[in-house]
Amino acid sequence: MSINTRHLLPVCSLLLMIPALADAQEEQSSVTRGEYIYHLGGCASCHTNGKEGGAPLAGGLEMETPFGTFYTPNITPDPQYGIGNWSEDDFIRAMTEGVSPEGEHYYPAFPYTSYTKMSQQDLLDLKTFLDLQAPVAKPSKEHDLPFPLNQRFVLGVWKWLNFESGSFQINQHRNDRWNRGAYIVNGPGHCVECHTPRNIMGGLDTDAGMTGNDNGPEGEAVPGLQSSNHSEFSKWEIEDITFSLETGMKPDGDFLGGSMGHVIDNTTSKMTPADLEAIAEYLKSLN
Ligand code: HEC
Ligand code: HEC
Protein backbone atom coordinates (compact mmCIF):
# COMPACT_ATOMS: atom_id res chain seq x y z
CA MET A 1 0.00 0.00 0.00
CA SER A 2 1.44 3.32 -0.99
CA ILE A 3 1.05 6.27 1.30
CA ASN A 4 -0.14 9.40 -0.34
CA THR A 5 1.31 12.39 1.47
CA ARG A 6 -1.41 14.58 0.09
CA HIS A 7 -3.85 12.72 2.33
CA LEU A 8 -1.55 12.64 5.31
CA LEU A 9 -1.24 16.38 5.46
CA PRO A 10 -4.83 17.12 6.56
CA VAL A 11 -4.62 14.29 9.08
CA CYS A 12 -1.44 15.76 10.57
CA SER A 13 -2.89 19.23 10.84
CA LEU A 14 -6.02 17.78 12.45
CA LEU A 15 -3.87 16.04 15.03
CA LEU A 16 -2.07 19.29 15.69
CA MET A 17 -5.40 20.99 16.30
CA ILE A 18 -6.50 18.58 19.01
CA PRO A 19 -4.59 20.28 21.85
CA ALA A 20 -5.92 23.66 20.72
CA LEU A 21 -9.44 22.26 20.72
CA ALA A 22 -8.97 20.82 24.18
CA ASP A 23 -7.76 24.24 25.35
CA ALA A 24 -10.80 25.92 23.85
CA GLN A 25 -13.06 23.38 25.54
CA GLU A 26 -11.33 23.85 28.87
CA GLU A 27 -11.66 27.62 28.43
CA GLN A 28 -15.37 27.22 27.69
CA SER A 29 -16.03 25.01 30.71
CA SER A 30 -14.09 27.44 32.91
CA VAL A 31 -16.44 30.20 31.69
CA THR A 32 -19.52 28.05 32.36
CA ARG A 33 -18.27 27.12 35.83
CA GLY A 34 -17.32 30.75 36.47
CA GLU A 35 -20.81 31.93 35.58
CA TYR A 36 -22.27 29.51 38.10
CA ILE A 37 -19.85 30.71 40.79
CA TYR A 38 -20.82 34.27 39.93
CA HIS A 39 -24.45 33.38 40.73
CA LEU A 40 -23.44 31.53 43.92
CA GLY A 41 -21.50 34.61 45.00
CA GLY A 42 -24.39 36.97 44.30
CA CYS A 43 -21.95 39.56 42.91
CA ALA A 44 -24.77 41.22 40.97
CA SER A 45 -26.80 41.82 44.16
CA CYS A 46 -24.25 44.47 45.17
CA HIS A 47 -22.19 45.40 42.11
CA THR A 48 -25.13 45.99 39.77
CA ASN A 49 -27.16 49.03 40.74
CA GLY A 50 -30.51 47.46 39.91
CA LYS A 51 -32.47 50.20 41.70
CA GLU A 52 -31.20 52.87 39.34
CA GLY A 53 -30.95 50.70 36.23
CA GLY A 54 -27.14 50.73 36.29
CA ALA A 55 -25.09 48.64 33.84
CA PRO A 56 -24.20 45.12 35.05
CA LEU A 57 -21.29 45.12 37.53
CA ALA A 58 -20.60 48.86 37.05
CA GLY A 59 -21.25 49.44 40.79
CA GLY A 60 -22.70 52.56 42.37
CA LEU A 61 -25.21 50.76 44.60
CA GLU A 62 -25.68 52.67 47.85
CA MET A 63 -25.28 50.53 50.98
CA GLU A 64 -26.39 52.15 54.23
CA THR A 65 -24.70 50.65 57.30
CA PRO A 66 -24.34 51.68 60.95
CA PHE A 67 -20.77 52.71 60.03
CA GLY A 68 -21.61 54.98 57.12
CA THR A 69 -22.65 54.76 53.48
CA PHE A 70 -20.76 52.59 51.01
CA TYR A 71 -20.98 52.71 47.23
CA THR A 72 -20.06 49.49 45.51
CA PRO A 73 -17.19 49.84 43.02
CA ASN A 74 -17.14 49.09 39.30
CA ILE A 75 -15.88 45.51 38.80
CA THR A 76 -16.34 45.34 35.02
CA PRO A 77 -13.17 44.61 32.99
CA ASP A 78 -12.70 48.29 32.15
CA PRO A 79 -8.90 48.78 32.47
CA GLN A 80 -9.17 52.28 33.97
CA TYR A 81 -12.31 52.28 36.12
CA GLY A 82 -12.89 48.56 36.61
CA ILE A 83 -10.63 45.61 37.35
CA GLY A 84 -9.54 44.87 33.75
CA ASN A 85 -5.85 45.32 34.61
CA TRP A 86 -5.89 42.94 37.54
CA SER A 87 -3.81 39.78 37.52
CA GLU A 88 -5.16 36.49 38.85
CA ASP A 89 -3.15 37.07 42.02
CA ASP A 90 -4.61 40.56 42.49
CA PHE A 91 -8.10 39.10 42.25
CA ILE A 92 -7.45 36.18 44.59
CA ARG A 93 -5.83 38.47 47.15
CA ALA A 94 -8.80 40.87 47.09
CA MET A 95 -11.31 38.04 47.48
CA THR A 96 -9.47 36.05 50.13
CA GLU A 97 -7.37 38.60 52.04
CA GLY A 98 -9.46 41.74 51.59
CA VAL A 99 -6.46 43.64 50.25
CA SER A 100 -6.34 45.75 47.06
CA PRO A 101 -3.58 45.55 44.43
CA GLU A 102 -2.18 48.76 46.00
CA GLY A 103 -2.00 46.97 49.36
CA GLU A 104 -4.92 48.79 51.02
CA HIS A 105 -7.49 47.02 53.20
CA TYR A 106 -11.05 46.61 52.06
CA TYR A 107 -14.09 47.27 54.23
CA PRO A 108 -16.02 44.18 55.25
CA ALA A 109 -19.10 45.61 53.49
CA PHE A 110 -17.41 43.56 50.74
CA PRO A 111 -17.97 40.05 52.13
CA TYR A 112 -14.42 38.77 51.60
CA THR A 113 -14.91 37.55 55.18
CA SER A 114 -16.86 34.68 53.53
CA TYR A 115 -15.25 34.63 50.08
CA THR A 116 -11.94 33.80 51.77
CA LYS A 117 -13.31 30.24 52.09
CA MET A 118 -13.67 29.86 48.30
CA SER A 119 -11.44 27.39 46.50
CA GLN A 120 -8.65 28.61 44.23
CA GLN A 121 -10.29 26.90 41.24
CA ASP A 122 -13.66 28.56 41.87
CA LEU A 123 -11.96 31.95 42.10
CA LEU A 124 -9.99 31.44 38.88
CA ASP A 125 -13.14 30.32 37.02
CA LEU A 126 -15.00 33.33 38.40
CA LYS A 127 -12.28 35.64 37.10
CA THR A 128 -12.41 34.00 33.66
CA PHE A 129 -16.12 34.74 33.56
CA LEU A 130 -15.80 38.32 34.87
CA ASP A 131 -13.06 39.10 32.31
CA LEU A 132 -15.57 38.39 29.53
CA GLN A 133 -18.25 40.81 30.72
CA ALA A 134 -18.84 44.19 29.06
CA PRO A 135 -16.42 46.89 30.29
CA VAL A 136 -18.05 50.08 31.55
CA ALA A 137 -15.96 53.28 31.69
CA LYS A 138 -17.54 54.72 34.81
CA PRO A 139 -15.54 55.79 37.88
CA SER A 140 -16.41 54.25 41.25
CA LYS A 141 -17.90 56.61 43.80
CA GLU A 142 -16.13 57.44 47.09
CA HIS A 143 -17.70 56.00 50.25
CA ASP A 144 -19.27 58.43 52.66
CA LEU A 145 -17.82 57.47 56.06
CA PRO A 146 -17.07 59.47 59.20
CA PHE A 147 -13.54 59.94 60.55
CA PRO A 148 -11.68 57.75 61.53
CA LEU A 149 -13.51 55.01 59.65
CA ASN A 150 -12.64 56.73 56.38
CA GLN A 151 -8.97 55.86 57.06
CA ARG A 152 -8.33 52.44 55.58
CA PHE A 153 -5.43 51.64 57.91
CA VAL A 154 -7.99 51.43 60.77
CA LEU A 155 -9.20 48.29 59.02
CA GLY A 156 -5.93 46.56 59.86
CA VAL A 157 -7.02 46.51 63.50
CA TRP A 158 -10.55 45.46 62.59
CA LYS A 159 -9.26 42.56 60.51
CA TRP A 160 -6.87 41.47 63.22
CA LEU A 161 -9.82 41.19 65.64
CA ASN A 162 -12.57 40.00 63.31
CA PHE A 163 -11.16 38.28 60.26
CA GLU A 164 -9.47 34.99 59.62
CA SER A 165 -8.42 34.22 56.08
CA GLY A 166 -8.22 30.66 54.84
CA SER A 167 -10.07 28.31 52.53
CA PHE A 168 -12.88 25.97 53.53
CA GLN A 169 -11.83 22.87 55.46
CA ILE A 170 -13.70 19.64 54.78
CA ASN A 171 -15.29 17.99 57.80
CA GLN A 172 -14.26 14.32 57.53
CA HIS A 173 -17.13 13.21 59.79
CA ARG A 174 -19.74 14.46 57.35
CA ASN A 175 -20.73 13.34 53.86
CA ASP A 176 -19.96 15.17 50.59
CA ARG A 177 -23.40 16.72 50.39
CA TRP A 178 -23.18 18.25 53.86
CA ASN A 179 -19.69 19.58 53.07
CA ARG A 180 -20.91 21.09 49.79
CA GLY A 181 -23.74 22.82 51.70
CA ALA A 182 -21.34 24.09 54.37
CA TYR A 183 -19.00 25.40 51.65
CA ILE A 184 -21.78 27.34 49.89
CA VAL A 185 -23.38 28.79 53.03
CA ASN A 186 -20.09 29.91 54.63
CA GLY A 187 -18.15 30.61 51.42
CA PRO A 188 -19.43 31.86 48.06
CA GLY A 189 -23.12 32.03 49.09
CA HIS A 190 -22.11 34.17 52.13
CA CYS A 191 -25.45 33.35 53.82
CA VAL A 192 -23.70 33.81 57.18
CA GLU A 193 -23.14 37.51 56.44
CA CYS A 194 -26.82 38.24 57.07
CA HIS A 195 -28.03 35.26 59.10
CA THR A 196 -25.33 35.49 61.82
CA PRO A 197 -25.43 38.27 64.44
CA ARG A 198 -22.64 40.84 64.53
CA ASN A 199 -20.60 42.22 67.39
CA ILE A 200 -20.31 45.91 68.20
CA MET A 201 -17.52 46.31 65.64
CA GLY A 202 -19.66 44.81 62.91
CA GLY A 203 -17.69 41.56 62.93
CA LEU A 204 -19.51 38.23 62.63
CA ASP A 205 -20.27 36.64 65.99
CA THR A 206 -19.24 33.17 64.81
CA ASP A 207 -20.11 31.55 68.15
CA ALA A 208 -23.73 32.44 67.40
CA GLY A 209 -23.50 31.26 63.77
CA MET A 210 -26.80 31.43 61.82
CA THR A 211 -28.95 32.37 64.81
CA GLY A 212 -30.32 35.42 63.00
CA ASN A 213 -29.66 39.14 63.17
CA ASP A 214 -32.22 41.65 64.45
CA ASN A 215 -30.35 44.43 62.75
CA GLY A 216 -29.51 43.11 59.28
CA PRO A 217 -28.89 45.05 56.06
CA GLU A 218 -31.01 48.23 55.84
CA GLY A 219 -32.01 47.59 59.48
CA GLU A 220 -34.30 44.67 58.64
CA ALA A 221 -34.51 41.59 60.88
CA VAL A 222 -33.00 38.41 59.49
CA PRO A 223 -34.36 35.12 60.86
CA GLY A 224 -32.13 32.42 62.32
CA LEU A 225 -31.67 29.24 60.29
CA GLN A 226 -30.96 26.80 63.07
CA SER A 227 -33.16 23.80 63.63
CA SER A 228 -33.05 23.57 67.40
CA ASN A 229 -34.85 26.67 68.59
CA HIS A 230 -38.53 25.82 68.02
CA SER A 231 -38.75 28.56 65.40
CA GLU A 232 -41.09 28.26 62.42
CA PHE A 233 -38.00 27.46 60.38
CA SER A 234 -37.06 24.49 62.56
CA LYS A 235 -40.23 22.76 61.32
CA TRP A 236 -39.31 23.12 57.64
CA GLU A 237 -38.51 19.85 55.85
CA ILE A 238 -35.66 19.54 53.33
CA GLU A 239 -38.18 20.01 50.46
CA ASP A 240 -39.62 23.13 52.11
CA ILE A 241 -36.16 24.66 52.21
CA THR A 242 -35.21 23.78 48.63
CA PHE A 243 -38.60 24.93 47.31
CA SER A 244 -38.48 28.26 49.12
CA LEU A 245 -34.92 28.94 47.94
CA GLU A 246 -35.83 28.09 44.37
CA THR A 247 -39.13 29.98 44.16
CA GLY A 248 -39.13 32.41 47.10
CA MET A 249 -42.36 30.86 48.45
CA LYS A 250 -42.47 29.70 52.07
CA PRO A 251 -44.40 26.60 53.20
CA ASP A 252 -47.19 28.88 54.50
CA GLY A 253 -47.61 30.44 51.04
CA ASP A 254 -46.02 33.79 51.93
CA PHE A 255 -43.14 35.09 49.84
CA LEU A 256 -39.66 35.88 51.12
CA GLY A 257 -38.77 39.50 50.54
CA GLY A 258 -36.41 42.28 51.55
CA SER A 259 -32.75 41.56 50.91
CA MET A 260 -33.56 37.83 50.73
CA GLY A 261 -35.54 38.64 47.57
CA HIS A 262 -32.28 39.65 45.85
CA VAL A 263 -30.57 36.53 47.14
CA ILE A 264 -33.34 34.41 45.62
CA ASP A 265 -33.33 36.29 42.29
CA ASN A 266 -29.56 36.43 41.85
CA THR A 267 -28.42 33.31 43.64
CA THR A 268 -30.60 30.51 44.94
CA SER A 269 -33.10 30.41 42.03
CA LYS A 270 -30.10 29.79 39.75
CA MET A 271 -28.65 26.92 41.79
CA THR A 272 -28.74 23.28 40.75
CA PRO A 273 -31.18 21.03 42.66
CA ALA A 274 -28.15 19.20 44.09
CA ASP A 275 -26.73 22.41 45.57
CA LEU A 276 -30.10 23.42 47.04
CA GLU A 277 -30.36 20.00 48.69
CA ALA A 278 -26.81 20.33 50.00
CA ILE A 279 -27.69 23.68 51.60
CA ALA A 280 -30.86 22.22 53.11
CA GLU A 281 -29.01 19.22 54.54
CA TYR A 282 -26.41 21.51 56.08
CA LEU A 283 -29.00 23.90 57.55
CA LYS A 284 -30.97 21.00 59.05
CA SER A 285 -27.82 19.92 60.88
CA LEU A 286 -27.29 23.26 62.65
CA ASN A 287 -28.04 23.28 66.33
C1 HEC B 1 -22.85 42.63 50.12
C2 HEC B 1 -22.40 43.39 48.97
C3 HEC B 1 -21.31 42.81 48.10
C4 HEC B 1 -21.30 41.59 47.47
C5 HEC B 1 -22.35 40.48 47.54
C6 HEC B 1 -20.09 41.56 46.67
N1 HEC B 1 -19.37 42.71 46.85
FE1 HEC B 1 -17.62 43.18 45.96
N2 HEC B 1 -17.51 44.87 47.08
C7 HEC B 1 -18.52 45.38 47.88
C8 HEC B 1 -18.10 46.66 48.45
C9 HEC B 1 -18.91 47.54 49.37
C10 HEC B 1 -16.79 46.89 47.98
C11 HEC B 1 -15.89 48.07 48.32
C12 HEC B 1 -14.97 47.71 49.48
C13 HEC B 1 -14.03 48.81 49.85
O1 HEC B 1 -14.04 49.88 49.24
O2 HEC B 1 -13.23 48.63 50.78
C14 HEC B 1 -16.46 45.75 47.12
C15 HEC B 1 -15.24 45.60 46.45
C16 HEC B 1 -14.96 44.58 45.55
C17 HEC B 1 -13.72 44.47 44.81
C18 HEC B 1 -12.57 45.46 44.85
C19 HEC B 1 -12.77 46.46 43.73
C20 HEC B 1 -11.75 47.53 43.64
O3 HEC B 1 -11.90 48.42 42.77
O4 HEC B 1 -10.77 47.58 44.42
C21 HEC B 1 -13.82 43.35 44.04
C22 HEC B 1 -12.78 42.80 43.08
C23 HEC B 1 -15.10 42.75 44.31
N3 HEC B 1 -15.78 43.53 45.24
C24 HEC B 1 -15.55 41.60 43.70
C25 HEC B 1 -16.74 40.96 44.04
C26 HEC B 1 -17.16 39.70 43.48
C27 HEC B 1 -16.41 38.93 42.41
C28 HEC B 1 -18.33 39.37 44.09
C29 HEC B 1 -19.16 38.11 43.94
C30 HEC B 1 -18.45 36.86 44.19
C31 HEC B 1 -18.63 40.45 45.03
N4 HEC B 1 -17.65 41.39 44.97
C32 HEC B 1 -19.74 40.50 45.86
C33 HEC B 1 -19.73 44.78 48.13
C34 HEC B 1 -20.10 43.50 47.71
C1 HEC C 1 -28.43 40.19 52.28
C2 HEC C 1 -28.85 39.45 53.45
C3 HEC C 1 -29.14 37.97 53.28
C4 HEC C 1 -28.33 37.02 52.72
C5 HEC C 1 -26.95 37.18 52.09
C6 HEC C 1 -29.05 35.77 52.86
N1 HEC C 1 -30.24 35.96 53.47
FE1 HEC C 1 -31.65 34.55 53.82
N2 HEC C 1 -32.90 35.95 54.58
C7 HEC C 1 -32.62 37.30 54.71
C8 HEC C 1 -33.80 37.98 55.20
C9 HEC C 1 -33.92 39.49 55.45
C10 HEC C 1 -34.80 37.01 55.38
C11 HEC C 1 -36.26 37.23 55.82
C12 HEC C 1 -37.07 37.50 54.58
C13 HEC C 1 -38.55 37.60 54.83
O1 HEC C 1 -39.03 37.11 55.85
O2 HEC C 1 -39.23 38.13 53.93
C14 HEC C 1 -34.19 35.74 54.99
C15 HEC C 1 -34.86 34.52 55.03
C16 HEC C 1 -34.31 33.30 54.67
C17 HEC C 1 -34.99 32.03 54.78
C18 HEC C 1 -36.42 31.80 55.32
C19 HEC C 1 -36.34 31.58 56.80
C20 HEC C 1 -37.65 31.80 57.50
O3 HEC C 1 -37.74 31.40 58.68
O4 HEC C 1 -38.57 32.39 56.93
C21 HEC C 1 -34.11 31.07 54.34
C22 HEC C 1 -34.35 29.56 54.25
C23 HEC C 1 -32.90 31.74 53.95
N3 HEC C 1 -33.04 33.09 54.18
C24 HEC C 1 -31.78 31.10 53.47
C25 HEC C 1 -30.64 31.78 53.01
C26 HEC C 1 -29.54 31.12 52.35
C27 HEC C 1 -29.43 29.64 52.09
C28 HEC C 1 -28.65 32.10 52.03
C29 HEC C 1 -27.35 31.96 51.28
C30 HEC C 1 -27.44 31.40 49.95
C31 HEC C 1 -29.20 33.36 52.50
N4 HEC C 1 -30.40 33.13 53.09
C32 HEC C 1 -28.55 34.56 52.37
C33 HEC C 1 -31.41 37.92 54.39
C34 HEC C 1 -30.35 37.31 53.75
Short mmCIF file of N, CA, C and O and ligand atoms in Angstrom, two decimals, residues 39-41 45-46 111 181 184-186 188-195 210 213 216-217 220-225 231-234 236 240-242 244-245 248 250-252 254-264 267-268 271 276 279-280 283, ligand 2:
data_model
loop_
_atom_site.label_atom_id
_atom_site.label_comp_id
_atom_site.label_asym_id
_atom_site.label_seq_id
_atom_site.Cartn_x
_atom_site.Cartn_y
_atom_site.Cartn_z
N HIS A 39 -23.10 33.41 40.14
CA HIS A 39 -24.45 33.38 40.73
C HIS A 39 -24.37 32.97 42.21
O HIS A 39 -25.03 33.58 43.05
N LEU A 40 -23.58 31.94 42.52
CA LEU A 40 -23.44 31.53 43.92
C LEU A 40 -22.99 32.70 44.78
O LEU A 40 -23.45 32.88 45.90
N GLY A 41 -22.08 33.50 44.24
CA GLY A 41 -21.50 34.61 45.00
C GLY A 41 -22.41 35.82 45.09
O GLY A 41 -22.15 36.73 45.86
N SER A 45 -25.93 41.22 43.13
CA SER A 45 -26.80 41.82 44.16
C SER A 45 -26.21 43.14 44.64
O SER A 45 -26.93 44.05 45.00
N CYS A 46 -24.89 43.24 44.68
CA CYS A 46 -24.25 44.47 45.17
C CYS A 46 -23.59 45.28 44.07
O CYS A 46 -23.58 46.50 44.13
N PRO A 111 -18.04 41.25 51.27
CA PRO A 111 -17.97 40.05 52.13
C PRO A 111 -16.81 39.09 51.83
O PRO A 111 -17.01 37.90 51.72
N GLY A 181 -22.83 21.82 51.13
CA GLY A 181 -23.74 22.82 51.70
C GLY A 181 -22.99 23.79 52.61
O GLY A 181 -23.18 25.01 52.54
N ILE A 184 -20.99 26.28 50.53
CA ILE A 184 -21.78 27.34 49.89
C ILE A 184 -22.24 28.37 50.93
O ILE A 184 -22.11 29.57 50.73
N VAL A 185 -22.79 27.88 52.03
CA VAL A 185 -23.38 28.79 53.03
C VAL A 185 -22.32 29.70 53.66
O VAL A 185 -22.55 30.89 53.86
N ASN A 186 -21.14 29.14 53.94
CA ASN A 186 -20.09 29.91 54.63
C ASN A 186 -19.11 30.56 53.66
O ASN A 186 -18.35 31.44 54.06
N PRO A 188 -18.90 31.00 49.13
CA PRO A 188 -19.43 31.86 48.06
C PRO A 188 -20.84 32.40 48.32
O PRO A 188 -21.12 33.56 48.02
N GLY A 189 -21.73 31.57 48.88
CA GLY A 189 -23.12 32.03 49.09
C GLY A 189 -23.24 33.08 50.18
O GLY A 189 -24.25 33.77 50.27
N HIS A 190 -22.22 33.20 51.01
CA HIS A 190 -22.11 34.17 52.13
C HIS A 190 -23.42 34.37 52.88
O HIS A 190 -23.73 35.46 53.34
N CYS A 191 -24.18 33.29 53.07
CA CYS A 191 -25.45 33.35 53.82
C CYS A 191 -25.20 33.82 55.25
O CYS A 191 -26.02 34.52 55.84
N VAL A 192 -24.04 33.44 55.80
CA VAL A 192 -23.70 33.81 57.18
C VAL A 192 -23.65 35.33 57.37
O VAL A 192 -23.90 35.82 58.46
N GLU A 193 -23.32 36.06 56.30
CA GLU A 193 -23.14 37.51 56.44
C GLU A 193 -24.41 38.20 56.95
O GLU A 193 -24.34 39.23 57.60
N CYS A 194 -25.57 37.63 56.61
CA CYS A 194 -26.82 38.24 57.07
C CYS A 194 -27.47 37.43 58.19
O CYS A 194 -28.14 37.98 59.05
N HIS A 195 -27.29 36.10 58.16
CA HIS A 195 -28.03 35.26 59.10
C HIS A 195 -27.29 35.05 60.43
O HIS A 195 -27.81 34.37 61.31
N MET A 210 -25.48 31.68 62.42
CA MET A 210 -26.80 31.43 61.82
C MET A 210 -27.96 31.49 62.80
O MET A 210 -28.98 30.86 62.59
N ASN A 213 -30.21 37.82 62.89
CA ASN A 213 -29.66 39.14 63.17
C ASN A 213 -30.81 40.13 63.17
O ASN A 213 -31.45 40.34 62.15
N GLY A 216 -30.19 43.51 60.52
CA GLY A 216 -29.51 43.11 59.28
C GLY A 216 -29.37 44.27 58.32
O GLY A 216 -29.53 45.43 58.71
N PRO A 217 -29.06 43.99 57.04
CA PRO A 217 -28.89 45.05 56.06
C PRO A 217 -30.13 45.95 56.01
O PRO A 217 -31.25 45.44 56.10
N GLU A 220 -33.22 45.67 58.57
CA GLU A 220 -34.30 44.67 58.64
C GLU A 220 -33.85 43.46 59.45
O GLU A 220 -32.66 43.14 59.52
N ALA A 221 -34.83 42.77 60.07
CA ALA A 221 -34.51 41.59 60.88
C ALA A 221 -34.31 40.38 59.97
O ALA A 221 -35.07 40.18 59.02
N VAL A 222 -33.28 39.61 60.26
CA VAL A 222 -33.00 38.41 59.49
C VAL A 222 -33.23 37.20 60.39
O VAL A 222 -32.65 37.13 61.48
N PRO A 223 -34.07 36.25 59.97
CA PRO A 223 -34.36 35.12 60.86
C PRO A 223 -33.17 34.18 61.02
O PRO A 223 -32.30 34.12 60.15
N GLY A 224 -33.15 33.45 62.13
CA GLY A 224 -32.13 32.42 62.32
C GLY A 224 -32.46 31.21 61.47
O GLY A 224 -33.62 30.97 61.12
N LEU A 225 -31.44 30.43 61.11
CA LEU A 225 -31.67 29.24 60.29
C LEU A 225 -31.19 27.98 60.99
O LEU A 225 -30.71 27.05 60.37
N SER A 231 -38.26 27.50 66.28
CA SER A 231 -38.75 28.56 65.40
C SER A 231 -39.62 27.92 64.32
O SER A 231 -39.64 26.69 64.18
N GLU A 232 -40.33 28.76 63.57
CA GLU A 232 -41.09 28.26 62.42
C GLU A 232 -40.13 27.47 61.51
O GLU A 232 -40.44 26.39 61.04
N PHE A 233 -38.94 28.06 61.32
CA PHE A 233 -38.00 27.46 60.38
C PHE A 233 -37.59 26.05 60.79
O PHE A 233 -37.37 25.18 59.95
N SER A 234 -37.52 25.81 62.11
CA SER A 234 -37.06 24.49 62.56
C SER A 234 -38.02 23.38 62.13
O SER A 234 -37.67 22.22 62.11
N TRP A 236 -39.39 23.31 59.09
CA TRP A 236 -39.31 23.12 57.64
C TRP A 236 -38.59 21.81 57.32
O TRP A 236 -37.55 21.50 57.89
N ASP A 240 -39.13 21.76 51.87
CA ASP A 240 -39.62 23.13 52.11
C ASP A 240 -38.48 24.12 51.87
O ASP A 240 -38.68 25.20 51.29
N ILE A 241 -37.31 23.75 52.34
CA ILE A 241 -36.16 24.66 52.21
C ILE A 241 -35.78 24.81 50.74
O ILE A 241 -35.65 25.92 50.23
N THR A 242 -35.64 23.68 50.04
CA THR A 242 -35.21 23.78 48.63
C THR A 242 -36.26 24.53 47.82
O THR A 242 -35.92 25.37 46.99
N SER A 244 -38.44 26.83 48.83
CA SER A 244 -38.48 28.26 49.12
C SER A 244 -37.26 28.98 48.54
O SER A 244 -37.36 30.11 48.08
N LEU A 245 -36.12 28.29 48.51
CA LEU A 245 -34.92 28.94 47.94
C LEU A 245 -35.02 29.03 46.42
O LEU A 245 -34.51 29.96 45.81
N GLY A 248 -38.85 31.28 46.22
CA GLY A 248 -39.13 32.41 47.10
C GLY A 248 -40.39 32.21 47.93
O GLY A 248 -40.72 33.06 48.75
N LYS A 250 -42.62 30.45 50.83
CA LYS A 250 -42.47 29.70 52.07
C LYS A 250 -43.55 28.62 52.16
O LYS A 250 -44.56 28.70 51.45
N PRO A 251 -43.39 27.65 53.06
CA PRO A 251 -44.40 26.60 53.20
C PRO A 251 -45.80 27.17 53.50
O PRO A 251 -46.80 26.57 53.13
N ASP A 252 -45.87 28.34 54.18
CA ASP A 252 -47.19 28.88 54.50
C ASP A 252 -47.77 29.71 53.35
O ASP A 252 -48.83 30.34 53.50
N ASP A 254 -46.55 32.43 52.00
CA ASP A 254 -46.02 33.79 51.93
C ASP A 254 -44.75 33.80 51.08
O ASP A 254 -44.11 32.77 50.92
N PHE A 255 -44.38 34.99 50.62
CA PHE A 255 -43.14 35.09 49.84
C PHE A 255 -42.03 35.75 50.65
O PHE A 255 -42.29 36.67 51.42
N LEU A 256 -40.83 35.28 50.45
CA LEU A 256 -39.66 35.88 51.12
C LEU A 256 -39.32 37.17 50.39
O LEU A 256 -39.33 37.21 49.16
N GLY A 257 -39.05 38.22 51.17
CA GLY A 257 -38.77 39.50 50.54
C GLY A 257 -37.56 40.18 51.12
O GLY A 257 -36.66 39.52 51.64
N GLY A 258 -37.54 41.50 51.05
CA GLY A 258 -36.41 42.28 51.55
C GLY A 258 -35.13 41.87 50.83
O GLY A 258 -35.16 41.50 49.65
N SER A 259 -34.02 41.89 51.57
CA SER A 259 -32.75 41.56 50.91
C SER A 259 -32.71 40.09 50.50
O SER A 259 -31.97 39.72 49.59
N MET A 260 -33.51 39.24 51.14
CA MET A 260 -33.56 37.83 50.73
C MET A 260 -34.13 37.70 49.32
O MET A 260 -33.80 36.76 48.60
N GLY A 261 -34.99 38.66 48.94
CA GLY A 261 -35.54 38.64 47.57
C GLY A 261 -34.42 38.70 46.54
O GLY A 261 -34.44 37.97 45.54
N HIS A 262 -33.41 39.56 46.79
CA HIS A 262 -32.28 39.65 45.85
C HIS A 262 -31.47 38.37 45.85
O HIS A 262 -30.98 37.94 44.81
N VAL A 263 -31.34 37.77 47.05
CA VAL A 263 -30.57 36.53 47.14
C VAL A 263 -31.27 35.45 46.32
O VAL A 263 -30.63 34.68 45.60
N ILE A 264 -32.61 35.42 46.39
CA ILE A 264 -33.34 34.41 45.62
C ILE A 264 -33.22 34.69 44.12
O ILE A 264 -32.87 33.80 43.35
N THR A 267 -29.22 34.46 43.20
CA THR A 267 -28.42 33.31 43.64
C THR A 267 -29.20 32.00 43.69
O THR A 267 -29.03 31.13 42.84
N THR A 268 -30.09 31.87 44.69
CA THR A 268 -30.60 30.51 44.94
C THR A 268 -31.51 30.00 43.83
O THR A 268 -31.54 28.80 43.58
N MET A 271 -29.47 28.06 41.35
CA MET A 271 -28.65 26.92 41.79
C MET A 271 -29.19 25.60 41.25
O MET A 271 -30.39 25.48 40.98
N LEU A 276 -29.04 23.02 46.11
CA LEU A 276 -30.10 23.42 47.04
C LEU A 276 -30.28 22.35 48.12
O LEU A 276 -30.45 22.66 49.30
N ILE A 279 -27.47 22.59 50.64
CA ILE A 279 -27.69 23.68 51.60
C ILE A 279 -28.70 23.24 52.65
O ILE A 279 -28.50 23.44 53.85
N ALA A 280 -29.81 22.63 52.19
CA ALA A 280 -30.86 22.22 53.11
C ALA A 280 -30.34 21.20 54.11
O ALA A 280 -30.61 21.29 55.32
N LEU A 283 -28.22 23.07 56.62
CA LEU A 283 -29.00 23.90 57.55
C LEU A 283 -29.72 23.02 58.57
O LEU A 283 -29.79 23.36 59.75
C1 HEC B 2 -28.43 40.19 52.28
C2 HEC B 2 -28.85 39.45 53.45
C3 HEC B 2 -29.14 37.97 53.28
C4 HEC B 2 -28.33 37.02 52.72
C5 HEC B 2 -26.95 37.18 52.09
C6 HEC B 2 -29.05 35.77 52.86
N1 HEC B 2 -30.24 35.96 53.47
FE1 HEC B 2 -31.65 34.55 53.82
N2 HEC B 2 -32.90 35.95 54.58
C7 HEC B 2 -32.62 37.30 54.71
C8 HEC B 2 -33.80 37.98 55.20
C9 HEC B 2 -33.92 39.49 55.45
C10 HEC B 2 -34.80 37.01 55.38
C11 HEC B 2 -36.26 37.23 55.82
C12 HEC B 2 -37.07 37.50 54.58
C13 HEC B 2 -38.55 37.60 54.83
O1 HEC B 2 -39.03 37.11 55.85
O2 HEC B 2 -39.23 38.13 53.93
C14 HEC B 2 -34.19 35.74 54.99
C15 HEC B 2 -34.86 34.52 55.03
C16 HEC B 2 -34.31 33.30 54.67
C17 HEC B 2 -34.99 32.03 54.78
C18 HEC B 2 -36.42 31.80 55.32
C19 HEC B 2 -36.34 31.58 56.80
C20 HEC B 2 -37.65 31.80 57.50
O3 HEC B 2 -37.74 31.40 58.68
O4 HEC B 2 -38.57 32.39 56.93
C21 HEC B 2 -34.11 31.07 54.34
C22 HEC B 2 -34.35 29.56 54.25
C23 HEC B 2 -32.90 31.74 53.95
N3 HEC B 2 -33.04 33.09 54.18
C24 HEC B 2 -31.78 31.10 53.47
C25 HEC B 2 -30.64 31.78 53.01
C26 HEC B 2 -29.54 31.12 52.35
C27 HEC B 2 -29.43 29.64 52.09
C28 HEC B 2 -28.65 32.10 52.03
C29 HEC B 2 -27.35 31.96 51.28
C30 HEC B 2 -27.44 31.40 49.95
C31 HEC B 2 -29.20 33.36 52.50
N4 HEC B 2 -30.40 33.13 53.09
C32 HEC B 2 -28.55 34.56 52.37
C33 HEC B 2 -31.41 37.92 54.39
C34 HEC B 2 -30.35 37.31 53.75
#
